[in-house]
PDB file of C-alpha atoms and ligand atoms in Angstrom:
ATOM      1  CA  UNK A 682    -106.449  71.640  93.780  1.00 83.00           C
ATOM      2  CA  UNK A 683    -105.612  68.086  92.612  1.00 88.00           C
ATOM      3  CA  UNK A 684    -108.622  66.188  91.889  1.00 94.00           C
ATOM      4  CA  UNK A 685    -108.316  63.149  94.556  1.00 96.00           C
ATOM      5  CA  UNK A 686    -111.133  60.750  93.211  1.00 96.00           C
ATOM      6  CA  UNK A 687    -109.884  61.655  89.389  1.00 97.00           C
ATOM      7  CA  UNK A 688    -106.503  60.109  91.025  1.00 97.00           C
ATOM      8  CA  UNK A 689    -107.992  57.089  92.517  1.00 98.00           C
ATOM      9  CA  UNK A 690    -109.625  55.865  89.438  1.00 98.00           C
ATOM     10  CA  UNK A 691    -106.605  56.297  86.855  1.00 97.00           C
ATOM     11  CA  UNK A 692    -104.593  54.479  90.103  1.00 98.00           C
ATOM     12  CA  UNK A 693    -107.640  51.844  90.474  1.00 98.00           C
ATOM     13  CA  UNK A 694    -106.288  51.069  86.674  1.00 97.00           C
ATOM     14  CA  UNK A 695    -102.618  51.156  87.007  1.00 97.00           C
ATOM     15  CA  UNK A 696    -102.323  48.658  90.210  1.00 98.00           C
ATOM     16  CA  UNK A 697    -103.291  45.022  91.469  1.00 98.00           C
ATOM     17  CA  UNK A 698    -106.529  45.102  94.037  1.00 98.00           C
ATOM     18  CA  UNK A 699    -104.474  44.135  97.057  1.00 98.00           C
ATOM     19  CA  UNK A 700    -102.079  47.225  96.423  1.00 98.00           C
ATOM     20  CA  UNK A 701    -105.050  49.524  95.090  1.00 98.00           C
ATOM     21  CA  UNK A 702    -106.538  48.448  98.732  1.00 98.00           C
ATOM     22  CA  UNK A 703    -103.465  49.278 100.436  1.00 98.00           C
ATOM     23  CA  UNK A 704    -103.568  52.618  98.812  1.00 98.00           C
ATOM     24  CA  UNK A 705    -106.307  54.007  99.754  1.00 98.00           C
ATOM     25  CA  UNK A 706    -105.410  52.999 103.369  1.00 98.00           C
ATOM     26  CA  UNK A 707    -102.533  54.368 103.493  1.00 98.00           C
ATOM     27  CA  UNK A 708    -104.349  57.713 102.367  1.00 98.00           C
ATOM     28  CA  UNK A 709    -106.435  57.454 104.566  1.00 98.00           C
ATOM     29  CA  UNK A 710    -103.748  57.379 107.616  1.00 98.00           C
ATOM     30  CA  UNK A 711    -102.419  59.823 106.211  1.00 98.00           C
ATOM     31  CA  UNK A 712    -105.148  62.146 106.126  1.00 98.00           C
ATOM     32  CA  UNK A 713    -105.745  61.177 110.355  1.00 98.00           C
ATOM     33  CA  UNK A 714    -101.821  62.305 110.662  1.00 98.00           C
ATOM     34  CA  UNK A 715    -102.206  65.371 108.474  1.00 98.00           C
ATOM     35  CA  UNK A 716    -105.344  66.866 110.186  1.00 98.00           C
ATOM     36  CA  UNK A 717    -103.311  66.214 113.815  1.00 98.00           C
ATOM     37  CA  UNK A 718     -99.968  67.991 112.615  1.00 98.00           C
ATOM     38  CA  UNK A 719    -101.828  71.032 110.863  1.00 98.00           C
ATOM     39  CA  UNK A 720    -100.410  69.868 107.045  1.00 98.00           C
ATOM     40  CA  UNK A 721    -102.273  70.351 104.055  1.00 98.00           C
ATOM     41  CA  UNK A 722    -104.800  67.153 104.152  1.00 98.00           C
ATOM     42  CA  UNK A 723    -105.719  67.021 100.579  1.00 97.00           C
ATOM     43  CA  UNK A 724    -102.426  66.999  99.929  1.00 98.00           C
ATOM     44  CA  UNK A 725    -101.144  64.519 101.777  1.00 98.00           C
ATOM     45  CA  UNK A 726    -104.272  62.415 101.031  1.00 98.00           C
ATOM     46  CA  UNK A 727    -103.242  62.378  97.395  1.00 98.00           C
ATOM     47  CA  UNK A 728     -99.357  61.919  98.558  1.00 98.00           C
ATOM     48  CA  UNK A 729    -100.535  58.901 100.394  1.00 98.00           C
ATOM     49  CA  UNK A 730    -102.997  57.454  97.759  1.00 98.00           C
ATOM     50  CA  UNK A 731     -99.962  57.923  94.996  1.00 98.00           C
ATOM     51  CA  UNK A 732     -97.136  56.569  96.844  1.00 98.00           C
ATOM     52  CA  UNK A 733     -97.044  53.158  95.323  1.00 98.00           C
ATOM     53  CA  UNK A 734     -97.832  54.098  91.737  1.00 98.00           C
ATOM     54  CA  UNK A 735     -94.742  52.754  90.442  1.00 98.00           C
ATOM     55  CA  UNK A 736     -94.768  49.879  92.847  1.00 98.00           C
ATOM     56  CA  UNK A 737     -95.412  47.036  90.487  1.00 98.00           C
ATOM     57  CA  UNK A 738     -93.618  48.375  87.531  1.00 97.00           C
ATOM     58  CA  UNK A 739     -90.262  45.914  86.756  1.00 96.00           C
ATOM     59  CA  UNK A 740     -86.577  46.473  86.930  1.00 95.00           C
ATOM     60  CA  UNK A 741     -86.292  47.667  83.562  1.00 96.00           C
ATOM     61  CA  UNK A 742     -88.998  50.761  83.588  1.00 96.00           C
ATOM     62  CA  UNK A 743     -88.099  51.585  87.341  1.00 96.00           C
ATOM     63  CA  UNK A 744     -84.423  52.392  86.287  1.00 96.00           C
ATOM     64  CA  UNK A 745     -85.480  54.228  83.238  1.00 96.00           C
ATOM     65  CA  UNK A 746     -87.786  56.061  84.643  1.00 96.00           C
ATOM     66  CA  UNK A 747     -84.983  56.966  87.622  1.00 94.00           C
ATOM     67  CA  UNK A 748     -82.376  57.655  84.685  1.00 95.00           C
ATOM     68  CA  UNK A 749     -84.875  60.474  83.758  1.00 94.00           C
ATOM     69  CA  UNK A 750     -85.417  62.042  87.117  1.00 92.00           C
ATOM     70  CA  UNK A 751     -82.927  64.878  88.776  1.00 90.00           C
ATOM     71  CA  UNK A 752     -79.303  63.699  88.321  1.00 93.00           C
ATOM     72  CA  UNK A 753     -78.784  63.399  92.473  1.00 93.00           C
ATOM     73  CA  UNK A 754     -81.733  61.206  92.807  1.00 94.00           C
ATOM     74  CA  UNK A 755     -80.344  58.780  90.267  1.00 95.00           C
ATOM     75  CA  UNK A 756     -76.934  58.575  91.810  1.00 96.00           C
ATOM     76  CA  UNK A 757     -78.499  57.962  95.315  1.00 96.00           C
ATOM     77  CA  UNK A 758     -80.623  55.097  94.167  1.00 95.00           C
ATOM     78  CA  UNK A 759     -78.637  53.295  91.573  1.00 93.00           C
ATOM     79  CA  UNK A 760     -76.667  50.961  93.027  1.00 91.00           C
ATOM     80  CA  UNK A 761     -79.184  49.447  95.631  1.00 93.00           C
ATOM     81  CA  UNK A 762     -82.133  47.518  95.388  1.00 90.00           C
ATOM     82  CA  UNK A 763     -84.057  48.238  92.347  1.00 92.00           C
ATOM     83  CA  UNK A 764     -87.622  47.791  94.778  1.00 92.00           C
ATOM     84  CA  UNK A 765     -86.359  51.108  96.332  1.00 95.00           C
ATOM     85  CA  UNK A 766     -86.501  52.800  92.873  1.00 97.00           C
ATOM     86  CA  UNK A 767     -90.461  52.750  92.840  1.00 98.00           C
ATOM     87  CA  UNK A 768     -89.890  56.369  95.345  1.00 98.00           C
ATOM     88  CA  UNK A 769     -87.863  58.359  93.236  1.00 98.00           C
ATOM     89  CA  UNK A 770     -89.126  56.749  89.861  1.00 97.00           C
ATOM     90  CA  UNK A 771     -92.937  57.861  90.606  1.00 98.00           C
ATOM     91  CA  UNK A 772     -91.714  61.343  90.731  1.00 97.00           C
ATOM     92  CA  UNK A 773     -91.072  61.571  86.899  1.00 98.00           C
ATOM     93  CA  UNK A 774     -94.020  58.991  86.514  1.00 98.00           C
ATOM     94  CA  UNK A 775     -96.467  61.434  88.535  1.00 98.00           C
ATOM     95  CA  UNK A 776     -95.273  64.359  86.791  1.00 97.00           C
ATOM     96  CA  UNK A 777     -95.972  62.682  83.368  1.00 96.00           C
ATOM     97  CA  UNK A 778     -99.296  60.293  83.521  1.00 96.00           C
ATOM     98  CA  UNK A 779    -100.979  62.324  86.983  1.00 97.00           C
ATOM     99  CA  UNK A 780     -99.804  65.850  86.452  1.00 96.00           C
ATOM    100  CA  UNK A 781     -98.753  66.197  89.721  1.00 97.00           C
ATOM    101  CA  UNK A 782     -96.590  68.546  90.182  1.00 97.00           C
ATOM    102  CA  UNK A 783     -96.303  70.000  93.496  1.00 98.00           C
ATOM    103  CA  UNK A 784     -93.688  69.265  95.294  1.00 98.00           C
ATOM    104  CA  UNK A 785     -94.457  68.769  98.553  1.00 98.00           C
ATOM    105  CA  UNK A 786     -96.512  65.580  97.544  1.00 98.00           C
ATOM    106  CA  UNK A 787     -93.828  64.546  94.654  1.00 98.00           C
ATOM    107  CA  UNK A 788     -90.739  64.737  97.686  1.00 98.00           C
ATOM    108  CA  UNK A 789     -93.631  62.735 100.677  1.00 98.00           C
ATOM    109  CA  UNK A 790     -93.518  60.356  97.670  1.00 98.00           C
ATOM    110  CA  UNK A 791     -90.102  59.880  96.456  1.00 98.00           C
ATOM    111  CA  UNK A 792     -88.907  58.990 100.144  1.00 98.00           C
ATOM    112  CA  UNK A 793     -91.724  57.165 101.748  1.00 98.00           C
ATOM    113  CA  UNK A 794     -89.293  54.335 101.757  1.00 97.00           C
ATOM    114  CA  UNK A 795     -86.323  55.063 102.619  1.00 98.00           C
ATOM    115  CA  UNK A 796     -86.416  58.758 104.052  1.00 98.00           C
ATOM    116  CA  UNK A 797     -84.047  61.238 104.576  1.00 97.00           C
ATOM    117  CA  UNK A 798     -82.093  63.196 107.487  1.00 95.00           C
ATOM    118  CA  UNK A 799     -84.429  66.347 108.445  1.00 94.00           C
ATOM    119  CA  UNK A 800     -87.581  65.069 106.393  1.00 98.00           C
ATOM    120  CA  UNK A 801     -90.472  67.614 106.367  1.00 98.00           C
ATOM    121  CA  UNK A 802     -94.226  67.482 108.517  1.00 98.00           C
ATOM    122  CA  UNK A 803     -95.442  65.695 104.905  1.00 98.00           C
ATOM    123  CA  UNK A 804     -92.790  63.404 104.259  1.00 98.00           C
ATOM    124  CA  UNK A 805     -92.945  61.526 107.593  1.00 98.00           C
ATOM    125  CA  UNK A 806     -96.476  61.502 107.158  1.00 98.00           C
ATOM    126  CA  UNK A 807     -96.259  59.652 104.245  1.00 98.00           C
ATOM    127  CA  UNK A 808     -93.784  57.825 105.732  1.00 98.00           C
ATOM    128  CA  UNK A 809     -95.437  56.638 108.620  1.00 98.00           C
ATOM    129  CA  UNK A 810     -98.762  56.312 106.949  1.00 98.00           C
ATOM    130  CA  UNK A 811     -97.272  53.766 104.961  1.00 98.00           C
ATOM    131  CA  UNK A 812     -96.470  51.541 107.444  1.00 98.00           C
ATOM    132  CA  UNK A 813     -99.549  51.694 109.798  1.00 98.00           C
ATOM    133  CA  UNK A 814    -102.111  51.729 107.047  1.00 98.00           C
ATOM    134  CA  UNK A 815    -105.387  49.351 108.185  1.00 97.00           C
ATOM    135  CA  UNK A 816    -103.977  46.010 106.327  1.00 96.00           C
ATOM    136  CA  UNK A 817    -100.468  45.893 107.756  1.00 96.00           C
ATOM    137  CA  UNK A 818    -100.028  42.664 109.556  1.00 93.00           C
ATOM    138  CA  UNK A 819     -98.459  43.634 112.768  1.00 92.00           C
ATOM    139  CA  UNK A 820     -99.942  42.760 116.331  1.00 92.00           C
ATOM    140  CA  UNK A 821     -99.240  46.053 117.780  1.00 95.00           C
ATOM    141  CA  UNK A 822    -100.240  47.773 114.877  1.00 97.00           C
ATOM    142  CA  UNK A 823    -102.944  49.953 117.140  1.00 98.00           C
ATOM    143  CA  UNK A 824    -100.466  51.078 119.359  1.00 98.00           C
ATOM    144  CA  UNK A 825     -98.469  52.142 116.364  1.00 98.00           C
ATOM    145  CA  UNK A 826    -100.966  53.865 115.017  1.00 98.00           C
ATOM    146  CA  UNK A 827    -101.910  55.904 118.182  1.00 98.00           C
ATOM    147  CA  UNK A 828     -98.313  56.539 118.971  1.00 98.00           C
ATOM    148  CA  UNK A 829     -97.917  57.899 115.575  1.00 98.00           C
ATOM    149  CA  UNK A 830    -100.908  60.871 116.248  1.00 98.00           C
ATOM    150  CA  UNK A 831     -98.498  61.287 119.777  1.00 98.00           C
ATOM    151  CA  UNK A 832     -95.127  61.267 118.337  1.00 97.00           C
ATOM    152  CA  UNK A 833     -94.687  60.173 115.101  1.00 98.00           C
ATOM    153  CA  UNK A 834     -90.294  60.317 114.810  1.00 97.00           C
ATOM    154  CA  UNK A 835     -91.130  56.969 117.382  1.00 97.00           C
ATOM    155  CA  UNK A 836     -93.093  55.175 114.655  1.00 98.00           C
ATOM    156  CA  UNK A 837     -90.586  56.324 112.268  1.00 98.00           C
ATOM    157  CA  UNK A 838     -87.423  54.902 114.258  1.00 96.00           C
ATOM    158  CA  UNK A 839     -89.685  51.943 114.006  1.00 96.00           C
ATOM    159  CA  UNK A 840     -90.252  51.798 110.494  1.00 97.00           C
ATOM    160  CA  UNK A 841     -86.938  52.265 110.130  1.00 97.00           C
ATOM    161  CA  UNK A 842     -85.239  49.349 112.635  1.00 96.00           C
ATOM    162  CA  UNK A 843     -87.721  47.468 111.002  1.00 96.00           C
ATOM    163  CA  UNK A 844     -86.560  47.976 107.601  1.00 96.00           C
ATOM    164  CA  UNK A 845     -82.681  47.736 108.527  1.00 97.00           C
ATOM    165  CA  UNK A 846     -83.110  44.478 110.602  1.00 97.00           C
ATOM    166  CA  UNK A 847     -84.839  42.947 107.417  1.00 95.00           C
ATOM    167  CA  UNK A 848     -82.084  43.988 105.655  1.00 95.00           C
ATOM    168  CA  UNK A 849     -79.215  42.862 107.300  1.00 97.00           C
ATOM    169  CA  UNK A 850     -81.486  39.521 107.904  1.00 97.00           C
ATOM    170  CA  UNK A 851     -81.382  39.251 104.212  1.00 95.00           C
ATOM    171  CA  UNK A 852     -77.859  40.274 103.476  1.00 95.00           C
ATOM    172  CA  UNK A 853     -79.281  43.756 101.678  1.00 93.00           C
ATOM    173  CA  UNK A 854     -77.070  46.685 101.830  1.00 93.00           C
ATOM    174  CA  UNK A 855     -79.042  49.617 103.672  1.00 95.00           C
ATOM    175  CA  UNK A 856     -79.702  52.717 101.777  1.00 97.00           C
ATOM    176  CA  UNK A 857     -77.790  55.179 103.282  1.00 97.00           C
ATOM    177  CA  UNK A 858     -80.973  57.757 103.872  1.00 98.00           C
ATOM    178  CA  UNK A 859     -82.404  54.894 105.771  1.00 97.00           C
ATOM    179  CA  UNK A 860     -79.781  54.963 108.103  1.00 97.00           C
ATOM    180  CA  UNK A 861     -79.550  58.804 108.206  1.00 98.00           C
ATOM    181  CA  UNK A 862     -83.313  59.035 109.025  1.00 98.00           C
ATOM    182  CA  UNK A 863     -82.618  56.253 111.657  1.00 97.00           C
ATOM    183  CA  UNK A 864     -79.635  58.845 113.262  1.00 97.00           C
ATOM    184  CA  UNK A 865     -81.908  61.686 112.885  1.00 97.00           C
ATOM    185  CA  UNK A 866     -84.370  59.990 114.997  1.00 96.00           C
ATOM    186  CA  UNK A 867     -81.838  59.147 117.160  1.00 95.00           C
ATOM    187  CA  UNK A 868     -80.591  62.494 117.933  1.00 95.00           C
ATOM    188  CA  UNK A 869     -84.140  64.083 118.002  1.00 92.00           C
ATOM    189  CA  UNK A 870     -85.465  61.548 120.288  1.00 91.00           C
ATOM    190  CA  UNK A 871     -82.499  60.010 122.366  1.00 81.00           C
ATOM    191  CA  UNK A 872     -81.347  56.366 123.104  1.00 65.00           C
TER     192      UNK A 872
HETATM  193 FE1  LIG B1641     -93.635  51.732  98.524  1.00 69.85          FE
HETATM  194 FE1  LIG B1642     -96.717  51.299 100.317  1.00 69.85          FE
END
């Protein structure tokens, strides 16, 4: 079993306090989520805890570290924002610095930001953890965070509208899994 306090301590030296902080909360959601859908909850405390590792890494070591991982990740991530690389990049950085190698918490990590069409029990869990973790800003954030333990494809729509609106606000083109897991959602849950 992966060592989770071994993991926050080499993280605790890799990342700024306010993202360290952030974290460990959004480990911590996940954990809540993992024990109410019946998922592994150590490993989707470490999924959550890791998900940012590569977070504050620049533009230059995110794509090299993408160049190295599987040949389909780098050709879905290349041409858009480089801040979306930080998923798919930690999941040759894990590998290498944390030894993680399962990949159930290496695939929760790679697409906690833009997820994917059909995502498994762990991936939206990671997913959502990240965006109702205890620090997040929002005034509805409670709700969101009891609606995700009730049905969590509604906090991922939200998540995802979210993250599209800001996008288009911004004049960002949308990752294209971003707009699949928005369908998905869409389909699973109705209009
Ligand atoms: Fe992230
Ligand atoms: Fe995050």
């Amino acid at each position: 079993m992966i060592d989770y306090d071994i993991c926050k301590e080499k993280l605790k030296s890799i990342l700024s306090e306010k993202r360290f902080i952030h974290s460990v909360n959004v480990s911590k959601a996940a954990e809540k989520l993992a024990v109410c859908y019946g998922v592994d909850v150590n490993k989707a405390k470490i999924a959550g805890l890791l998900h940012d590792a590569c977070k504050e890494m620049g533009e230059e070591a995110l794509t090299k570290l993408l160049s190295e991982a599987n040949s389909e990740l780098f050709n879905a991530f290349k041409n858009f924002p480089f801040k979306l690389y930080h998923g798919p990049a930690a999941t040759v950085y894990l590998r290498e610095e944390f030894g993680i190698d399962d990949e159930e918490i290496l695939s929760a990590v790679c697409f906690h930001t833009t997820g994917h069409a059909d995502m498994t029990v762990m991936e939206k869990i990671v997913f959502v953890a990240d965006y109702i973790s205890e620090e997040r800003p929002f005034g509805n954030l409670k709700e969101l965070q009891a609606l995700a333990l009730k049905n969590i494809n509604l906090v991922m729509f939200d998540k995802c509208k979210v993250a599209i609106e800001k996008c288009i606000n911004k004049r960002l083109t949308i990752h294209p899994y971003t707009v699949a897991t928005y369908n998905d959602i869409i389909e699973k849950e109705g209009n």
